mmCIF file of C-alpha atoms in Angstrom:
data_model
loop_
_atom_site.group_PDB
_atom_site.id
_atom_site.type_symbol
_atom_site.label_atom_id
_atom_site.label_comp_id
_atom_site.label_asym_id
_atom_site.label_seq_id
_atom_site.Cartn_x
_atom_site.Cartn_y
_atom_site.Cartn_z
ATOM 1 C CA UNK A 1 -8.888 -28.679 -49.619
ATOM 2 C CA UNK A 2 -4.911 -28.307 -48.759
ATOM 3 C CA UNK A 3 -5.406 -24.611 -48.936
ATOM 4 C CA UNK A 4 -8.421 -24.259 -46.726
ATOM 5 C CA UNK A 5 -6.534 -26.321 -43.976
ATOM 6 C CA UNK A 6 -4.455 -24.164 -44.204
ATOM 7 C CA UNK A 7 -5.935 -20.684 -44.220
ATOM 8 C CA UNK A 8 -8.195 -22.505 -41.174
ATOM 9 C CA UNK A 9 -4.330 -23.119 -39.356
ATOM 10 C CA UNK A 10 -3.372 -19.357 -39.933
ATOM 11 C CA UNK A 11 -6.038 -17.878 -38.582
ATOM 12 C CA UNK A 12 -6.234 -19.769 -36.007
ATOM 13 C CA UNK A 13 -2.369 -18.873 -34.912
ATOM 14 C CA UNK A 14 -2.938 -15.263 -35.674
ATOM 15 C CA UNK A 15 -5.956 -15.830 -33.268
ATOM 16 C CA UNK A 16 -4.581 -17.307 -30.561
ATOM 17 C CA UNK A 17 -1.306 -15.056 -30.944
ATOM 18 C CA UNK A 18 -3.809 -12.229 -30.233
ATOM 19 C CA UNK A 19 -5.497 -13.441 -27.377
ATOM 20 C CA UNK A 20 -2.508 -14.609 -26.072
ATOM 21 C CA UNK A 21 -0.853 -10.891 -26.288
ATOM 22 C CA UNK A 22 -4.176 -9.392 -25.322
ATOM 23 C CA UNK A 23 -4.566 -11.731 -22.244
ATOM 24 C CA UNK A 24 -0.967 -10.895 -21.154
ATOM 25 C CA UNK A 25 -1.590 -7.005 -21.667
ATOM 26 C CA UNK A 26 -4.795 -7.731 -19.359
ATOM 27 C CA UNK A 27 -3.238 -9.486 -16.619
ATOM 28 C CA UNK A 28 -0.263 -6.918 -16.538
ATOM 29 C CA UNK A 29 -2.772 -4.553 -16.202
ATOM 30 C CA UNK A 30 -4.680 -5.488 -13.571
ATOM 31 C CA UNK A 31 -1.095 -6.464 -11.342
ATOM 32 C CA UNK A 32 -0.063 -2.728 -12.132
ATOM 33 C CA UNK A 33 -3.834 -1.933 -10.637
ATOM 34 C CA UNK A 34 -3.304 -4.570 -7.557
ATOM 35 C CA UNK A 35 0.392 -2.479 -6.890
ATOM 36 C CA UNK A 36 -0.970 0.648 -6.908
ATOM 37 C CA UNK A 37 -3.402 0.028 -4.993
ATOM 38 C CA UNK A 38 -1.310 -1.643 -2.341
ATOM 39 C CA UNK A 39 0.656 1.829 -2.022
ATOM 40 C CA UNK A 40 -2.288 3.532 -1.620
ATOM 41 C CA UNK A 41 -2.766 0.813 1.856
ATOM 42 C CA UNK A 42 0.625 1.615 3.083
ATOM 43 C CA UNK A 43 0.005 5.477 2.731
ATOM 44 C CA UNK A 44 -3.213 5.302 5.183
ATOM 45 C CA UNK A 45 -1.553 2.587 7.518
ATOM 46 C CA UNK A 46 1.522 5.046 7.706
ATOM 47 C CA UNK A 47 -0.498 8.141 8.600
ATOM 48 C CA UNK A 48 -2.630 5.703 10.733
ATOM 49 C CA UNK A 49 0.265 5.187 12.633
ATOM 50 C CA UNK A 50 1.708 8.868 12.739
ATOM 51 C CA UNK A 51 -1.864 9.751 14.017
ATOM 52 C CA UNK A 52 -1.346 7.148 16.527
ATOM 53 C CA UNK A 53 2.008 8.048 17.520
ATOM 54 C CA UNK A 54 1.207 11.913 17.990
ATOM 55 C CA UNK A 55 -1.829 10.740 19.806
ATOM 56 C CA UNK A 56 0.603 8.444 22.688
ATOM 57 C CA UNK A 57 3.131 11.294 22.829
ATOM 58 C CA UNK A 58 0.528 13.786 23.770
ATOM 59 C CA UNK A 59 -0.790 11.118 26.296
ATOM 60 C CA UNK A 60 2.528 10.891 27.578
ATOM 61 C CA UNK A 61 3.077 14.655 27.793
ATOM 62 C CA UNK A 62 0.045 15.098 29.872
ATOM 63 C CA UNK A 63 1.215 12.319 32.289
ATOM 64 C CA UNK A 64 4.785 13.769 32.689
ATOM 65 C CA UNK A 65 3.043 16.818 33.213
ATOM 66 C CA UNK A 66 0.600 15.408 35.670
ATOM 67 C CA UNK A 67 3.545 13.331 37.483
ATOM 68 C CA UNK A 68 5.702 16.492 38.109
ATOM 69 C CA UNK A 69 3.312 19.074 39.394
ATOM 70 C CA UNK A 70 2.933 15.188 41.875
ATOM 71 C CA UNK A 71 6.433 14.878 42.468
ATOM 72 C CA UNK A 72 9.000 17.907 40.758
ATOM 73 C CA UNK A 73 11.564 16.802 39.145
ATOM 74 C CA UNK A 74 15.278 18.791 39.419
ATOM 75 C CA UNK A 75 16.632 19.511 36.277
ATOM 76 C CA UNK A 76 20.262 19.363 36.949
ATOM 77 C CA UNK A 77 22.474 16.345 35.715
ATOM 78 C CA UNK A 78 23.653 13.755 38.593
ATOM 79 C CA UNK A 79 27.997 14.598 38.989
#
């Protein structure tokens, strides 16, 4: 009876031991998953906002444009 108590108790430590390691290799898994894909976010806001940026400086080209055929502006520094 002794002994099958405790074959019973060692596989039941080698089998929690294993779930335990396979749980942990899981979850690491999945947070190296979540961080990648996180990345992947800040890439497209980035170029979102490069896009965005090229987008007001063209905007603001075509206004300075606009305002000095208005109003020229000289070109010489103010002694």
């Amino acid at each position: 009876m002794a002994d099958r108590r405790a074959k019973a108790t060692l596989f039941g430590a080698v089998l929690f031991s294993s779930v335990t390691i396979w749980a942990v290799h899981f979850q690491q898994h999945q947070e190296r998953d979540t961080m990648y894909k996180g990345v992947l976010k800040d890439d497209e806001r980035r170029r979102q906002k490069m896009r965005q940026r090229e987008e007001d400086l063209r905007i603001s080209q075509q206004k300075r444009e606009l305002y000095e055929r208005i109003q020229p502006v000289d070109k010489t520094s103010p002694s």
